[in-house]
Amino acid sequence: MARRSWALLAGLLLAWTVSARAADDIAPGNYKLSVLGPGQQFTLWLIKLEEKDGKWSGEILSTNKRIQLPKTTLGDVTVKDGLLKLNLKAEGERFSFEGKQPADGKKIVGTVKLQELLPAQLEPTTIKSLEPIDLAREVMAQPNPNGPELFDAATTLMRQAAAKKAKPEEVRGWASKASKAAETYGPRWQLEYALRVADILASQEEYAAEAVQYARQAERLLPAGSKPPLQKRVLTTVATALKKAGKEEEAKELEAKAEKLPLVAVAKYPPRTGKNDNVVLVELFTGAECPPCVAADLAFDALGKTYTPKEAILLQYHLHIPGPDPLTNADAEARQKFYGDDIEGTPTIFLNGQVGPGGGGRKSDAHDKYEAFVEAINPLLDKPAPIKLTATAERKGGKIDIAAEVSGIDKPEDKLRLRFALTEEVVKYTGGNKLDAHHHVVRAFPGGAKGFAIKEKGLKQTASVDIVEVRKSLTKYLDEYAKETPFPNKERPLDLKNLRV
């Protein structure tokens, strides 16, 4: 583990020679030990150095949890001719820091020997831990903080303001400093950061007045002619802040305006000309307990309004990521295994079996995600269909009979397979991501998740589905899973209505 950690860290950095200049006396105290790269810095440990009767010693006070380093201890500390040497040990591996203090500063610059020799520094500090809030306070205390570090620090402090009982004037100071710096990065970032500040502060009643201030600032920064989803986001943010500040009537008026605006501005795919009848397969892996999946989920739902089933087949698989999800089933997990390492987490979308635009986001990111999906799907519809596939499905009572015919195959092979998917078009269920409806949810693969091998130039295949048996199978799966990991609630959305093959 240690060797891998150091190798990954070393891969992020570019080593260069550090020239040490004449040194002043090295002072005892707390220091942040960081490794350096072009335009970046990784703080690894907070170290306390002490000197008594000419003998030096030290200890590691805190480790940066964000980098997930192995447990490290500090051994011998020596100072000779202005050269400081630290010997460290982690999980059986030994490495060292060696550096001198420049004549014009307090930082001790030098190198750390990990998997390779890397530039590093010891920077004096007054903080007593590397907890994010302590690091954030240190950044904000600088005379002229600026850049991404400032935005991150201000956000960290504002999120924990109520829990740490910060005074309103403190919060105003953090927000003002970061908001002023945002001007340097242009109007788009100014608007975005004002919205983020308003959202953070509106979630803490103590700072409702400050939330209104930044929500109104975002409203003023909204460009004329902005897309409806952005207008909706701004109006909703202002309304939320006003409600927290006790201004219900003003909030209601804005909520009514926001309600009329779409979260995703959907555009209908134009009718195709010619004989091209290609259909794109869109598969989304998501989870009802996954807040970062919300943008992808809503964008996926909007695809159903853009494309007809003759243009895009939409399949949504639920996984137990990051928590138990009652819409998950064994066939969805089998499909996850089919794609293997291509699925690093949720959300992940596949277009015709290839990984599509990645990443998640909040509700406010849904329109951008939708545009990314459409931009990737449209070119695929322009390509001719390489294989001819026709299928029918007929329901009689509780059973569905399926028949399909495949033709136009030049090179039959066992890897080429026909699969049937049974989806429930709308499932009402509210999980941790707060969405109350999920669309095109795969409930089963009739005939099995592995499908039917196509070993000849054509294939005729039938399958049947017993709805009662599907429900029994889903119930059994959920019961078995719950024995090991309880679900967040007792709901089992198993209506199996409005089914599609």
PDB file of C-alpha atoms in Angstrom, residues 288 318 325-328 424 426-430 436 438 441 443 471 474-475 478 487 489-497:
ATOM      1  CA  ALA A 288     -31.473   6.155  -6.166  1.00  0.00           C
ATOM      2  CA  HIS A 318     -29.750   0.724 -10.721  1.00  0.00           C
ATOM      3  CA  ASP A 325     -31.175   0.592  -3.817  1.00  0.00           C
ATOM      4  CA  PRO A 326     -34.431  -1.421  -4.111  1.00  0.00           C
ATOM      5  CA  LEU A 327     -34.469  -0.878  -7.893  1.00  0.00           C
ATOM      6  CA  THR A 328     -31.325  -2.971  -8.260  1.00  0.00           C
ATOM      7  CA  GLU A 424     -40.683  -0.408 -16.327  1.00  0.00           C
ATOM      8  CA  VAL A 426     -41.826   4.918 -14.720  1.00  0.00           C
ATOM      9  CA  VAL A 427     -41.060   3.724 -11.189  1.00  0.00           C
ATOM     10  CA  LYS A 428     -42.220   5.903  -8.299  1.00  0.00           C
ATOM     11  CA  TYR A 429     -39.663   5.773  -5.504  1.00  0.00           C
ATOM     12  CA  THR A 430     -37.764   8.415  -3.522  1.00  0.00           C
ATOM     13  CA  ASP A 436     -39.322  10.706  -6.916  1.00  0.00           C
ATOM     14  CA  HIS A 438     -37.114   6.830 -12.321  1.00  0.00           C
ATOM     15  CA  VAL A 441     -35.700   0.950 -15.370  1.00  0.00           C
ATOM     16  CA  ARG A 443     -36.335  -5.124 -14.375  1.00  0.00           C
ATOM     17  CA  ARG A 471     -41.885 -10.030  -9.147  1.00  0.00           C
ATOM     18  CA  LEU A 474     -37.026  -9.415  -7.584  1.00  0.00           C
ATOM     19  CA  THR A 475     -38.489  -9.909  -4.109  1.00  0.00           C
ATOM     20  CA  LEU A 478     -34.038  -7.896  -2.336  1.00  0.00           C
ATOM     21  CA  PHE A 487     -32.279  -0.851   2.894  1.00  0.00           C
ATOM     22  CA  ASN A 489     -36.614   2.207   4.112  1.00  0.00           C
ATOM     23  CA  LYS A 490     -39.165  -0.575   3.732  1.00  0.00           C
ATOM     24  CA  GLU A 491     -40.472   0.493   0.328  1.00  0.00           C
ATOM     25  CA  ARG A 492     -40.397  -2.157  -2.396  1.00  0.00           C
ATOM     26  CA  PRO A 493     -41.473  -0.532  -5.683  1.00  0.00           C
ATOM     27  CA  LEU A 494     -42.636  -3.668  -7.477  1.00  0.00           C
ATOM     28  CA  ASP A 495     -45.808  -2.573  -9.269  1.00  0.00           C
ATOM     29  CA  LEU A 496     -44.354  -3.639 -12.636  1.00  0.00           C
ATOM     30  CA  LYS A 497     -46.799  -1.451 -14.551  1.00  0.00           C
TER      31      LYS A 497
END
